[in-house]
Amino acid sequence: MTRLLEARGLDVLLGDYQVLWEARCAVAAGEIVALLGPNGAGKSTLMNSLSGLLRPRAGDVLFDGHAITGLPAHRRVSQGISHVLERRRLFPYLTVRQNVWLGAYAREARADRETQYQKMIELFPIISARANQLAHTLSGGEQQMVALARGLMSRPRLLMIDEPFLGLAPLIVEQLVEVIRRVNQDGVTILFIEQNVERALSIASRGYILESGRTILDGPSSELLHSAEVRRIFLGG
């Protein structure tokens, strides 16, 4: 497996509280990989450490074989990593178009942003229909589409998405699943967090399971779906 992203032995603190202990994950170029675990397992903390929003106390993050542990988040965007945060985090009083264009803020993406914007309109027609509408007036599903489009505007090699389906209607979830698959088919590697184990493993080729801040299990989706350990973690017993 040619690893595009790899995290080794990450210890991460939030204030004085340690959230991750020697956490690990790896994503090969072209894969879709799911981060799974119960609430409070450390999934978002791990993803925030991968994108540079948090600095680990110990461990390493490598991207395309090069250490990026010390790089700030904006430099990682320039390297090809984009992170769509949980609950969208749009700028509520900017328009849809303004929010999407801000995804191409990095210098490397600015020259091509009109072309990329047109690609986002093709993926998400709502962006064109609501281009001048303020972001906070959109539905939750529409906001998630705008957030994904903003994340893709930097033309990432790796797109990380924290809870893309949270609180959304089943029809919208189906649409977003198809978009994620299409983006992946176009060459973007995907790492995402999802609470619904069966849904996540139906999308991803592999998964990592976190429990109490530790990576305790990983493997192909087909194996994890039938794992007694996965059933214990999510169903108890």
XYZ file of N, CA and C in Angstrom:
711
model
N 0.831 -1.194 0.000
C 0.000 0.000 0.000
C 0.869 1.249 0.000
N 0.734 2.096 -1.020
C 1.435 3.379 -1.063
C 0.679 4.376 -0.195
N 1.252 4.749 0.912
C 0.543 5.562 1.894
C 0.627 7.039 1.537
N -0.533 7.646 1.335
C -0.587 9.085 1.122
C -0.496 9.816 2.446
N -1.230 9.324 3.438
C -1.231 9.912 4.777
C -0.967 8.824 5.798
N -0.151 9.151 6.799
C 0.088 8.199 7.875
C 0.284 8.949 9.183
N -0.382 8.465 10.219
C -0.187 8.976 11.578
C 0.360 7.856 12.430
N 1.438 8.154 13.165
C 2.094 7.140 13.986
C 2.184 7.618 15.430
N 1.637 6.834 16.333
C 1.854 7.042 17.765
C 1.491 8.420 18.272
N 0.325 8.933 17.892
C -0.052 10.297 18.288
C -0.601 10.341 19.712
N 0.055 11.131 20.553
C -0.473 11.517 21.860
C -0.934 12.961 21.740
N -2.191 13.222 22.071
C -2.748 14.569 21.914
C -3.482 14.969 23.184
N -3.214 16.190 23.637
C -3.867 16.735 24.819
C -4.782 17.884 24.415
N -5.904 17.986 25.106
C -6.748 19.181 25.054
C -6.667 19.823 26.426
N -5.898 20.910 26.522
C -5.593 21.460 27.833
C -4.725 20.484 28.607
N -5.179 20.127 29.821
C -4.430 19.169 30.635
C -4.946 17.753 30.487
N -5.933 17.555 29.606
C -6.574 16.249 29.486
C -6.073 15.540 28.240
N -5.524 14.344 28.407
C -5.043 13.584 27.262
C -6.209 12.865 26.597
N -6.335 13.076 25.280
C -7.450 12.525 24.510
C -7.008 11.332 23.668
N -5.799 11.392 23.116
C -5.292 10.303 22.273
C -4.033 9.714 22.884
N -3.934 8.381 22.804
C -2.761 7.656 23.256
C -2.256 6.794 22.101
N -1.120 7.170 21.553
C -0.470 6.393 20.482
C -1.448 6.044 19.356
N -2.287 6.989 18.988
C -3.261 6.747 17.919
C -2.545 6.656 16.576
N -3.124 5.874 15.694
C -2.502 5.671 14.390
C -3.586 5.517 13.334
N -3.234 5.820 12.105
C -4.054 5.490 10.938
C -3.209 5.740 9.704
N -3.610 5.130 8.605
C -2.922 5.324 7.330
C -3.957 5.235 6.222
N -3.765 6.069 5.200
C -4.683 6.113 4.070
C -3.864 6.060 2.794
N -4.160 5.101 1.935
C -3.461 4.985 0.655
C -4.095 5.905 -0.372
N -3.308 6.335 -1.327
C -3.827 7.178 -2.406
C -4.968 6.453 -3.113
N -6.091 7.162 -3.280
C -7.238 6.608 -3.984
C -8.245 5.897 -3.114
N -7.948 5.726 -1.828
C -8.849 5.008 -0.933
C -9.975 5.892 -0.403
N -11.024 5.235 0.095
C -11.988 5.840 1.012
C -11.875 5.079 2.321
N -11.547 5.782 3.398
C -11.318 5.151 4.697
C -12.207 5.825 5.740
N -12.800 5.019 6.615
C -13.680 5.520 7.668
C -12.979 5.480 9.019
N -13.162 6.547 9.809
C -12.765 6.581 11.216
C -14.019 6.350 12.037
N -14.018 5.291 12.841
C -15.194 4.894 13.590
C -14.876 4.815 15.074
N -15.919 4.969 15.886
C -15.768 4.835 17.320
C -16.939 5.472 18.029
N -17.194 5.084 19.269
C -18.289 5.690 20.037
C -17.995 7.158 20.334
N -19.013 7.876 20.809
C -18.829 9.267 21.191
C -17.719 9.387 22.221
N -16.848 10.383 22.025
C -15.760 10.606 22.961
C -14.546 9.731 22.733
N -14.536 8.962 21.638
C -13.411 8.053 21.385
C -12.160 8.793 20.922
N -12.320 10.035 20.416
C -11.161 10.804 19.956
C -11.067 10.942 18.451
N -12.143 10.630 17.749
C -12.106 10.664 16.278
C -11.836 12.071 15.747
N -12.585 13.058 16.231
C -12.387 14.435 15.753
C -11.024 14.965 16.174
N -10.569 14.591 17.360
C -9.246 15.016 17.816
C -8.164 14.461 16.897
N -8.308 13.210 16.492
C -7.346 12.618 15.558
C -7.379 13.353 14.225
N -8.560 13.601 13.694
C -8.650 14.291 12.409
C -8.102 15.719 12.506
N -8.387 16.405 13.616
C -7.859 17.759 13.797
C -6.335 17.757 13.896
N -5.780 16.678 14.412
C -4.317 16.555 14.478
C -3.735 16.304 13.098
N -4.457 15.574 12.269
C -3.991 15.315 10.904
C -4.001 16.576 10.055
N -4.966 17.452 10.294
C -5.079 18.671 9.481
C -4.276 19.834 10.047
N -3.710 19.674 11.237
C -2.889 20.731 11.806
C -3.612 21.667 12.743
N -4.888 21.416 13.025
C -5.608 22.259 13.980
C -5.166 21.999 15.409
N -4.626 20.799 15.656
C -4.061 20.450 16.950
C -2.637 19.944 16.743
N -1.773 20.215 17.713
C -0.387 19.758 17.655
C -0.199 18.608 18.639
N 0.200 17.438 18.174
C 0.393 16.313 19.099
C 1.576 16.538 20.032
N 1.463 15.980 21.233
C 2.587 16.025 22.171
C 3.665 15.042 21.755
N 3.243 13.944 21.126
C 4.187 12.933 20.654
C 3.612 12.290 19.404
N 4.514 11.714 18.604
C 4.095 11.027 17.392
C 4.378 11.832 16.139
N 4.066 11.245 15.004
C 4.380 11.844 13.709
C 3.196 11.747 12.767
N 3.076 12.768 11.911
C 2.129 12.747 10.799
C 2.937 12.901 9.526
N 2.735 11.996 8.578
C 3.435 12.047 7.297
C 2.425 12.154 6.166
N 2.769 12.970 5.176
C 1.931 13.102 3.987
C 2.819 12.924 2.773
N 2.464 11.944 1.956
C 3.240 11.614 0.766
C 4.696 11.317 1.125
N 4.886 10.689 2.277
C 6.212 10.275 2.713
C 7.018 11.325 3.438
N 6.482 12.552 3.581
C 7.216 13.641 4.224
C 6.544 14.019 5.549
N 7.366 14.251 6.572
C 6.834 14.634 7.876
C 6.198 16.021 7.805
N 4.967 16.127 8.282
C 4.268 17.424 8.311
C 3.809 17.754 9.730
N 4.333 17.034 10.719
C 3.872 17.185 12.106
C 3.945 18.624 12.582
N 4.960 19.342 12.157
C 5.127 20.715 12.618
C 4.479 21.771 11.742
N 3.886 21.375 10.623
C 3.297 22.359 9.715
C 1.972 22.878 10.257
N 1.727 24.198 10.189
C 0.415 24.722 10.569
C -0.642 24.312 9.552
N -1.895 24.477 9.933
C -3.010 23.994 9.107
C -2.995 24.600 7.708
N -2.722 25.895 7.590
C -2.794 26.526 6.265
C -1.717 26.000 5.328
N -0.578 25.594 5.888
C 0.474 25.005 5.054
C 0.079 23.610 4.587
N -0.675 22.909 5.385
C -1.126 21.576 4.981
C -2.141 21.657 3.844
N -2.930 22.712 3.820
C -3.834 22.927 2.681
C -3.019 23.051 1.401
N -1.947 23.810 1.466
C -1.085 23.979 0.294
C -0.428 22.665 -0.129
N -0.231 21.754 0.842
C 0.348 20.447 0.535
C -0.658 19.527 -0.163
N -1.963 19.831 -0.001
C -2.979 19.001 -0.647
C -3.970 18.351 0.294
N -4.070 18.866 1.533
C -4.999 18.324 2.531
C -6.107 19.331 2.771
N -7.347 18.877 2.697
C -8.498 19.736 2.984
C -9.357 19.059 4.042
N -9.888 19.851 4.971
C -10.615 19.330 6.128
C -11.969 20.027 6.217
N -13.044 19.267 6.068
C -14.400 19.787 6.251
C -14.825 19.450 7.675
N -15.001 20.476 8.486
C -15.243 20.289 9.907
C -16.667 19.815 10.190
N -16.837 19.243 11.365
C -18.171 18.846 11.816
C -19.080 20.069 11.904
N -20.338 19.894 11.549
C -21.368 20.937 11.597
C -21.046 22.116 10.675
N -20.373 21.825 9.588
C -20.192 22.692 8.429
C -19.292 23.909 8.671
N -19.552 24.698 9.725
C -18.737 25.883 10.061
C -18.644 26.877 8.902
N -19.757 27.141 8.260
C -19.775 28.168 7.216
C -19.738 29.551 7.851
N -19.409 30.547 7.027
C -19.527 31.941 7.452
C -20.984 32.341 7.230
N -21.778 32.473 8.299
C -23.234 32.546 8.141
C -23.741 33.759 7.380
N -23.010 34.881 7.458
C -23.502 36.101 6.819
C -22.742 36.455 5.544
N -22.025 35.451 5.011
C -21.507 35.550 3.652
C -22.407 34.728 2.734
N -22.386 35.055 1.459
C -23.219 34.324 0.510
C -22.642 32.937 0.241
N -23.454 32.129 -0.415
C -22.996 30.796 -0.816
C -21.749 30.911 -1.686
N -21.790 31.770 -2.683
C -20.638 31.927 -3.577
C -19.396 32.367 -2.808
N -19.543 33.313 -1.896
C -18.390 33.789 -1.125
C -17.812 32.662 -0.268
N -18.670 31.877 0.372
C -18.191 30.765 1.185
C -17.407 29.764 0.342
N -17.945 29.431 -0.828
C -17.274 28.443 -1.677
C -15.937 28.988 -2.171
N -15.913 30.225 -2.607
C -14.670 30.804 -3.131
C -13.574 30.888 -2.077
N -13.956 31.035 -0.814
C -12.945 31.103 0.244
C -12.151 29.799 0.350
N -12.712 28.707 -0.173
C -11.964 27.454 -0.179
C -10.735 27.495 -1.066
N -10.687 28.464 -1.993
C -9.529 28.616 -2.887
C -8.645 29.777 -2.432
N -8.624 30.024 -1.133
C -7.827 31.139 -0.603
C -6.327 30.901 -0.767
N -5.896 29.640 -0.664
C -4.464 29.344 -0.806
C -3.955 29.810 -2.166
N -2.766 30.341 -2.179
C -2.201 30.922 -3.401
C -2.194 29.933 -4.556
N -1.909 28.657 -4.252
C -1.807 27.647 -5.302
C -3.148 27.402 -5.999
N -4.253 27.702 -5.314
C -5.578 27.416 -5.870
C -6.237 28.627 -6.522
N -5.717 29.835 -6.278
C -6.431 31.040 -6.723
C -6.535 31.149 -8.232
N -5.475 30.795 -8.934
C -5.468 30.998 -10.383
C -6.522 30.150 -11.082
N -6.902 29.032 -10.445
C -7.817 28.086 -11.089
C -9.195 28.085 -10.443
N -9.490 29.104 -9.617
C -10.696 28.993 -8.801
C -11.990 29.113 -9.598
N -12.017 29.872 -10.695
C -13.253 29.950 -11.482
C -13.561 28.607 -12.133
N -12.533 27.944 -12.667
C -12.730 26.612 -13.241
C -13.202 25.624 -12.186
N -12.570 25.685 -11.013
C -12.960 24.775 -9.935
C -14.368 25.093 -9.438
N -14.722 26.370 -9.410
C -16.069 26.762 -8.989
C -17.118 26.170 -9.935
N -16.840 26.182 -11.211
C -17.776 25.600 -12.167
C -17.920 24.091 -11.948
N -16.838 23.440 -11.552
C -16.920 22.016 -11.229
C -17.793 21.793 -10.003
N -17.718 22.708 -9.027
C -18.540 22.583 -7.831
C -20.020 22.773 -8.165
N -20.310 23.660 -9.095
C -21.692 23.846 -9.534
C -22.221 22.574 -10.188
N -21.362 21.905 -10.940
C -21.767 20.650 -11.561
C -22.053 19.579 -10.510
N -21.210 19.526 -9.467
C -21.419 18.566 -8.392
C -22.635 18.905 -7.545
N -22.786 20.193 -7.260
C -23.837 20.681 -6.368
C -24.604 21.806 -7.055
N -25.624 21.521 -7.855
C -26.373 22.567 -8.557
C -26.951 23.630 -7.621
N -27.142 23.265 -6.354
C -27.679 24.227 -5.385
C -26.780 25.455 -5.260
N -25.499 25.296 -5.519
C -24.566 26.424 -5.391
C -24.897 27.509 -6.397
N -25.237 27.120 -7.595
C -25.626 28.111 -8.600
C -26.990 28.704 -8.285
N -27.925 27.851 -7.873
C -29.289 28.322 -7.607
C -29.347 29.274 -6.418
N -28.440 29.077 -5.441
C -28.469 29.888 -4.211
C -27.209 30.751 -4.068
N -26.553 31.055 -5.160
C -25.236 31.702 -5.106
C -25.225 32.966 -4.261
N -26.288 33.764 -4.315
C -26.324 35.053 -3.621
C -27.089 35.002 -2.308
N -27.448 33.812 -1.883
C -28.192 33.639 -0.635
C -27.208 33.526 0.526
N -27.555 34.116 1.676
C -26.693 34.030 2.849
C -26.673 32.600 3.363
N -25.512 32.149 3.788
C -25.319 30.740 4.135
C -26.225 30.294 5.277
N -26.497 31.189 6.233
C -27.270 30.756 7.399
C -28.742 30.508 7.072
N -29.191 30.914 5.900
C -30.587 30.699 5.513
C -30.796 29.356 4.810
N -29.736 28.615 4.564
C -29.840 27.319 3.900
C -30.262 26.229 4.885
N -30.813 25.157 4.350
C -31.089 23.977 5.176
C -29.771 23.300 5.556
N -29.855 22.350 6.508
C -28.650 21.647 6.930
C -27.986 20.895 5.796
N -28.787 20.245 4.960
C -28.227 19.515 3.831
C -27.567 20.425 2.820
N -28.189 21.569 2.558
C -27.609 22.537 1.628
C -26.311 23.105 2.176
N -26.279 23.367 3.477
C -25.048 23.867 4.094
C -23.922 22.836 3.986
N -24.264 21.554 4.143
C -23.228 20.528 4.026
C -22.669 20.476 2.610
N -23.525 20.663 1.612
C -23.060 20.694 0.231
C -22.108 21.866 0.004
N -22.443 23.021 0.564
C -21.575 24.191 0.432
C -20.244 23.946 1.135
N -20.291 23.322 2.312
C -19.053 23.034 3.047
C -18.155 22.073 2.278
N -18.752 21.054 1.664
C -17.962 20.122 0.865
C -17.367 20.816 -0.356
N -18.169 21.655 -1.002
C -17.663 22.393 -2.159
C -16.506 23.297 -1.757
N -16.641 23.973 -0.626
C -15.551 24.832 -0.148
C -14.284 24.013 0.092
N -14.445 22.825 0.675
C -13.291 21.966 0.909
C -12.621 21.496 -0.363
N -13.402 21.337 -1.409
C -12.855 20.855 -2.682
C -12.254 21.970 -3.532
N -12.522 23.212 -3.190
C -12.028 24.330 -3.997
C -10.503 24.429 -4.012
N -9.856 23.898 -2.982
C -8.382 23.946 -2.937
C -7.751 22.830 -3.770
N -8.582 22.045 -4.453
C -8.129 20.920 -5.286
C -7.265 19.947 -4.471
N -7.829 19.423 -3.375
C -7.028 18.574 -2.480
C -6.731 17.212 -3.081
N -5.660 16.634 -2.619
C -5.378 15.223 -2.890
C -6.059 14.354 -1.846
N -6.197 14.903 -0.641
C -6.868 14.210 0.456
C -7.957 15.117 1.015
N -9.190 14.619 1.036
C -10.319 15.338 1.631
C -10.732 14.599 2.894
N -10.686 15.302 4.028
C -11.111 14.741 5.305
C -12.427 15.392 5.696
N -13.408 14.553 6.067
C -14.749 15.049 6.349
C -15.192 14.511 7.709
N -15.537 15.419 8.607
C -15.973 15.052 9.954
C -17.505 15.024 9.989
N -18.073 13.841 10.144
C -19.524 13.634 10.271
C -20.312 14.288 9.129
N -20.104 13.891 7.883
C -20.784 14.556 6.768
C -22.289 14.352 6.740
N -22.808 13.325 7.422
C -24.227 13.001 7.328
C -25.005 13.354 8.596
N -24.355 14.026 9.525
C -24.952 14.276 10.834
C -26.235 15.100 10.719
N -27.334 14.528 11.202
C -28.596 15.247 11.275
C -29.308 15.468 9.960
N -28.893 14.772 8.899
C -29.473 15.017 7.585
C -30.511 13.956 7.226
N -31.464 14.355 6.382
C -32.514 13.449 5.927
C -31.923 12.346 5.062
N -32.534 11.162 5.064
C -31.994 10.035 4.296
C -31.756 10.345 2.821
N -32.644 11.097 2.187
C -32.472 11.414 0.771
C -31.210 12.250 0.548
N -30.966 13.204 1.432
C -29.762 14.036 1.326
C -28.518 13.193 1.566
N -28.603 12.274 2.527
C -27.471 11.380 2.799
C -27.115 10.586 1.552
N -28.116 10.054 0.873
C -27.868 9.286 -0.354
C -27.181 10.154 -1.405
N -27.620 11.388 -1.537
C -27.002 12.290 -2.519
C -25.542 12.559 -2.167
N -25.270 12.773 -0.878
C -23.898 13.064 -0.463
C -22.989 11.848 -0.605
N -23.531 10.666 -0.354
C -22.747 9.443 -0.556
C -22.320 9.325 -2.016
N -23.232 9.615 -2.925
C -22.901 9.550 -4.349
C -21.855 10.593 -4.719
N -21.946 11.779 -4.124
C -20.944 12.814 -4.389
C -19.572 12.366 -3.897
N -19.513 11.801 -2.695
C -18.237 11.336 -2.142
C -17.619 10.272 -3.049
N -18.437 9.354 -3.528
C -17.926 8.324 -4.433
C -17.439 8.927 -5.747
N -18.164 9.894 -6.259
C -17.764 10.529 -7.521
C -16.460 11.292 -7.352
N -16.332 12.027 -6.252
C -15.103 12.773 -5.980
C -13.926 11.810 -5.875
N -14.144 10.681 -5.211
C -13.094 9.675 -5.080
C -12.712 9.099 -6.439
N -13.702 8.833 -7.269
C -13.426 8.312 -8.609
C -12.638 9.310 -9.453
N -12.774 10.592 -9.135
C -12.026 11.633 -9.843
C -10.603 11.795 -9.308
N -10.225 10.955 -8.324
C -8.840 10.940 -7.880
C -8.559 11.511 -6.510
N -9.601 11.905 -5.780
C -9.400 12.473 -4.444
C -9.536 11.369 -3.398
N -8.534 11.229 -2.562
C -8.566 10.275 -1.456
C -9.462 10.831 -0.350
N -10.238 9.953 0.302
C -11.222 10.389 1.290
C -10.973 9.706 2.630
N -10.966 10.501 3.696
C -10.987 9.994 5.067
C -12.154 10.678 5.765
N -13.076 9.885 6.343
C -14.253 10.516 6.947
C -14.625 9.841 8.258
N -15.319 10.614 9.088
C -15.836 10.138 10.369
C -17.334 9.935 10.235
N -17.824 8.834 10.792
C -19.264 8.550 10.733
C -19.647 7.684 11.922
N -20.797 7.960 12.525
C -21.275 7.193 13.669
C -21.959 5.892 13.257
N -22.620 5.901 12.099
C -23.349 4.726 11.640
C -22.358 3.744 11.019
N -22.083 2.659 11.726
C -21.032 1.727 11.317
C -21.351 1.090 9.971
N -22.573 0.595 9.814
C -22.919 -0.086 8.570
C -22.845 0.863 7.377
N -23.347 2.072 7.563
C -23.275 3.049 6.468
C -21.826 3.358 6.121
N -21.021 3.610 7.150
C -19.626 3.982 6.908
C -18.890 2.878 6.151
N -19.080 1.646 6.579
C -18.335 0.540 5.979
C -18.904 0.124 4.622
N -20.108 0.580 4.298
C -20.630 0.365 2.948
C -20.027 1.351 1.955
N -19.497 2.450 2.466
C -18.873 3.475 1.620
C -17.368 3.252 1.526
N -16.750 2.963 2.667
C -15.291 2.860 2.759
C -14.806 1.471 2.379
N -13.563 1.418 1.911
C -12.928 0.127 1.660
C -12.267 -0.413 2.920
N -11.856 0.486 3.813
C -11.225 0.085 5.072
C -11.710 1.009 6.180
N -11.486 0.564 7.425
C -11.859 1.383 8.562
C -10.880 1.257 9.705
N -10.863 2.291 10.549
C -10.112 2.296 11.805
C -11.105 2.513 12.939
N -10.952 1.745 14.006
C -11.832 1.833 15.162
C -11.058 2.438 16.323
N -11.588 3.520 16.876
C -11.007 4.146 18.056
C -11.895 3.872 19.263
N -11.248 3.635 20.392
C -11.964 3.474 21.654
C -11.121 4.089 22.754
N -11.727 5.006 23.492
C -11.044 5.666 24.618
C -9.690 6.234 24.210
N -9.623 6.828 23.015
C -8.423 7.519 22.580
C -7.351 6.652 21.969
N -7.656 5.389 21.766
C -6.663 4.463 21.197
C -7.218 3.799 19.939
N -6.341 3.613 18.953
C -6.716 2.847 17.766
C -6.606 1.373 18.132
N -7.748 0.711 18.211
C -7.713 -0.668 18.701
C -7.921 -1.702 17.606
N -8.371 -1.253 16.422
C -8.690 -2.221 15.386
C -8.700 -1.520 14.033
N -8.259 -2.213 13.012
C -8.405 -1.705 11.645
C -8.448 -2.890 10.703
N -8.955 -2.634 9.509
C -9.024 -3.702 8.530
C -9.987 -3.385 7.422
N -10.130 -4.312 6.468
C -11.096 -4.129 5.388
C -12.516 -4.031 5.934
N -13.339 -3.285 5.233
C -14.716 -3.089 5.692
C -15.458 -4.405 5.856
N -15.238 -5.348 4.939
C -15.945 -6.630 5.000
C -15.619 -7.385 6.290
N -14.376 -7.266 6.763
C -13.991 -7.938 8.005
C -14.563 -7.224 9.221
N -14.507 -5.900 9.214
C -15.001 -5.138 10.365
C -16.501 -5.308 10.547
N -17.226 -5.430 9.439
C -18.677 -5.589 9.526
C -19.067 -6.849 10.290
N -18.220 -7.861 10.264
C -18.529 -9.140 10.910
C -17.662 -9.388 12.138
N -17.041 -8.333 12.648
C -16.129 -8.470 13.782
C -16.888 -8.470 15.112
N -16.604 -9.464 15.947
C -17.194 -9.509 17.282
C -16.726 -8.323 18.124
N -15.496 -7.880 17.906
C -14.964 -6.749 18.660
C -15.713 -5.470 18.289
N -16.033 -5.285 17.023
C -16.812 -4.113 16.612
C -18.194 -4.153 17.246
N -18.828 -5.315 17.280
C -20.133 -5.443 17.918
C -20.041 -5.093 19.401
N -18.977 -5.531 20.060
C -18.810 -5.210 21.480
C -18.712 -3.714 21.705
N -17.912 -3.040 20.863
C -17.683 -1.605 21.039
C -18.963 -0.810 20.842
N -19.730 -1.161 19.823
C -20.885 -0.346 19.478
C -22.197 -0.833 20.070
N -22.265 -2.119 20.432
C -23.521 -2.655 20.951
C -23.405 -3.090 22.402
N -22.163 -3.178 22.920
C -21.975 -3.618 24.304
C -21.969 -5.130 24.402
N -21.611 -5.613 25.588
C -21.620 -7.062 25.809
C -20.290 -7.698 25.529
